[in-house]
JSON list of C-alpha atoms in Angstrom, two decimals:
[
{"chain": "A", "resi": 1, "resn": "UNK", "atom": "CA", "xyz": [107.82, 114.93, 111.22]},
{"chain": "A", "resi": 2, "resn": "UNK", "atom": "CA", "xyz": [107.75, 117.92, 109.23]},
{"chain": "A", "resi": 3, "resn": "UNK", "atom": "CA", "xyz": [111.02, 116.26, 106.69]},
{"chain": "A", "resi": 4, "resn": "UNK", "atom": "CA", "xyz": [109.14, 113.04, 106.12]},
{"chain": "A", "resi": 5, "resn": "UNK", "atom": "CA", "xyz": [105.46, 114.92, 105.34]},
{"chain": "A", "resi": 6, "resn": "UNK", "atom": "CA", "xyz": [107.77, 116.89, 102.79]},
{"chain": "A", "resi": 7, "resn": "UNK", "atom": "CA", "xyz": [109.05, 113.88, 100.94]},
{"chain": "A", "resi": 8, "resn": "UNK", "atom": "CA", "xyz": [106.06, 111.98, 101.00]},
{"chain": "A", "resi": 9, "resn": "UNK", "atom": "CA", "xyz": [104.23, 114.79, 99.88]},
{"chain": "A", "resi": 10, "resn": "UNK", "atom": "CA", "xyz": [107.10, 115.39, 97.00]},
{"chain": "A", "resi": 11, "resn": "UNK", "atom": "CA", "xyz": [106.24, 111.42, 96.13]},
{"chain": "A", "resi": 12, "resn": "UNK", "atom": "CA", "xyz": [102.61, 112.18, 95.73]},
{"chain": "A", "resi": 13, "resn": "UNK", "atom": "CA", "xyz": [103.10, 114.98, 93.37]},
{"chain": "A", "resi": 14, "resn": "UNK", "atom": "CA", "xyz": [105.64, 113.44, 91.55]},
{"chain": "A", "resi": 15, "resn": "UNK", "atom": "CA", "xyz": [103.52, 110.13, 91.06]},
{"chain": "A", "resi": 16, "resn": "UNK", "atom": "CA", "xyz": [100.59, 112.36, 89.63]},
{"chain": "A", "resi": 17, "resn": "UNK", "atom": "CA", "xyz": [102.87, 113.92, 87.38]},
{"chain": "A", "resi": 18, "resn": "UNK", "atom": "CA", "xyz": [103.63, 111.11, 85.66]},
{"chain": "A", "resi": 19, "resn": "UNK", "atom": "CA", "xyz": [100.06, 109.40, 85.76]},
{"chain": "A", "resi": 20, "resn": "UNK", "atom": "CA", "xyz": [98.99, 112.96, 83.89]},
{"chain": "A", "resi": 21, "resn": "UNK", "atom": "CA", "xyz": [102.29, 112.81, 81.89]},
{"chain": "A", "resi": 22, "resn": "UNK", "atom": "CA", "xyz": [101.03, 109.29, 80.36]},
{"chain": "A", "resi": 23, "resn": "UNK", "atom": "CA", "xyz": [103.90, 107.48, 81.77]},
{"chain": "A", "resi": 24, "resn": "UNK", "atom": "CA", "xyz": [102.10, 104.40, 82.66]},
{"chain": "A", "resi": 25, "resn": "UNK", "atom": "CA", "xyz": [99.81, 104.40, 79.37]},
{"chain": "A", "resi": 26, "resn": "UNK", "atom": "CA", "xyz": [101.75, 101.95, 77.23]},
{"chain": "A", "resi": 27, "resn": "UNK", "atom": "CA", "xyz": [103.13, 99.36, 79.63]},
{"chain": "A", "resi": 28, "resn": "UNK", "atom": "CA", "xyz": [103.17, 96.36, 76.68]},
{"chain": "A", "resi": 29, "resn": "UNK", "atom": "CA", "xyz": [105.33, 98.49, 74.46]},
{"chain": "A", "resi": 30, "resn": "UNK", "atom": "CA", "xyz": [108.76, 98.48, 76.28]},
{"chain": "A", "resi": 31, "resn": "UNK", "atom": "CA", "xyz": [108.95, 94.76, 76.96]},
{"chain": "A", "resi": 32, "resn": "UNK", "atom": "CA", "xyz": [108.58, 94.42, 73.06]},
{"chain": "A", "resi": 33, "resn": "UNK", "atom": "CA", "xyz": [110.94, 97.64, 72.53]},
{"chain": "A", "resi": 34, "resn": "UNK", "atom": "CA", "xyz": [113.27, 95.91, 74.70]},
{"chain": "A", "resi": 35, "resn": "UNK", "atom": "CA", "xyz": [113.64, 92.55, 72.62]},
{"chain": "A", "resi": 36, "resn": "UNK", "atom": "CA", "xyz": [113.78, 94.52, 69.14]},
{"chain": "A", "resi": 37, "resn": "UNK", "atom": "CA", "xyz": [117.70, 94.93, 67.76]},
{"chain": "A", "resi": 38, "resn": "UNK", "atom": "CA", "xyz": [116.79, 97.60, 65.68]},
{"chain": "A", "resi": 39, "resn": "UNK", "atom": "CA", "xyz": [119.90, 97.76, 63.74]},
{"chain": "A", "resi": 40, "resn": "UNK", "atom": "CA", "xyz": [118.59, 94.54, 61.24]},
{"chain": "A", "resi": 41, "resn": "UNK", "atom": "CA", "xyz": [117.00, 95.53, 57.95]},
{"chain": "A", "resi": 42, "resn": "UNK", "atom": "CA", "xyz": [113.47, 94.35, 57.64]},
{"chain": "A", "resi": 43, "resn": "UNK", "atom": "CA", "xyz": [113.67, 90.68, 55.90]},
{"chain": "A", "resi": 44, "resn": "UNK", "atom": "CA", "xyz": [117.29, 90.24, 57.46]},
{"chain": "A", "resi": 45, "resn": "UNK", "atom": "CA", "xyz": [116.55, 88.99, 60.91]},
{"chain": "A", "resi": 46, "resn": "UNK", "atom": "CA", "xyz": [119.04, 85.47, 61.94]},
{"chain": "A", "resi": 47, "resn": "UNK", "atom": "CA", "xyz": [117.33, 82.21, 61.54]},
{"chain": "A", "resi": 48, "resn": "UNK", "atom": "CA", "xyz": [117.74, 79.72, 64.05]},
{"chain": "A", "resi": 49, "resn": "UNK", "atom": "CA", "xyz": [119.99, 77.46, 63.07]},
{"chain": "A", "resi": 50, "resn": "UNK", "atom": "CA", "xyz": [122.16, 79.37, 60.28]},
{"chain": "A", "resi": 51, "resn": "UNK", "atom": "CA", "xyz": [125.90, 79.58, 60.42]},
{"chain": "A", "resi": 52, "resn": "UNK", "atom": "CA", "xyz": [127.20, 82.69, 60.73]},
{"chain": "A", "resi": 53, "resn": "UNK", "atom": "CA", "xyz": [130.64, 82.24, 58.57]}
]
């Protein structure tokens, strides 16, 4: 009993770390972050459509 009250408990304090750590405070951002390439230059992005030759 005493190895499960010590992991749970380790759970607990891990999960408020990371609610006082702002880990949960932008959850929109990473689904956007995700989709971004990042390496095209602003104005460059592929149309739909164009040939790439």
């Amino acid at each position: 009993m005493g190895y499960e009250l010590h992991w749970s408990g380790s759970g607990l304090i891990a999960f408020m770390w990371s609610m006082k750590n702002g880990q949960y405070d932008d959850l929109e951002g990473a689904k956007w972050r995700i989709l971004d390439d990042g390496d095209l230059p602003d104005g460059h992005a592929p149309t739909v459509g164009s040939d790439p030759k």
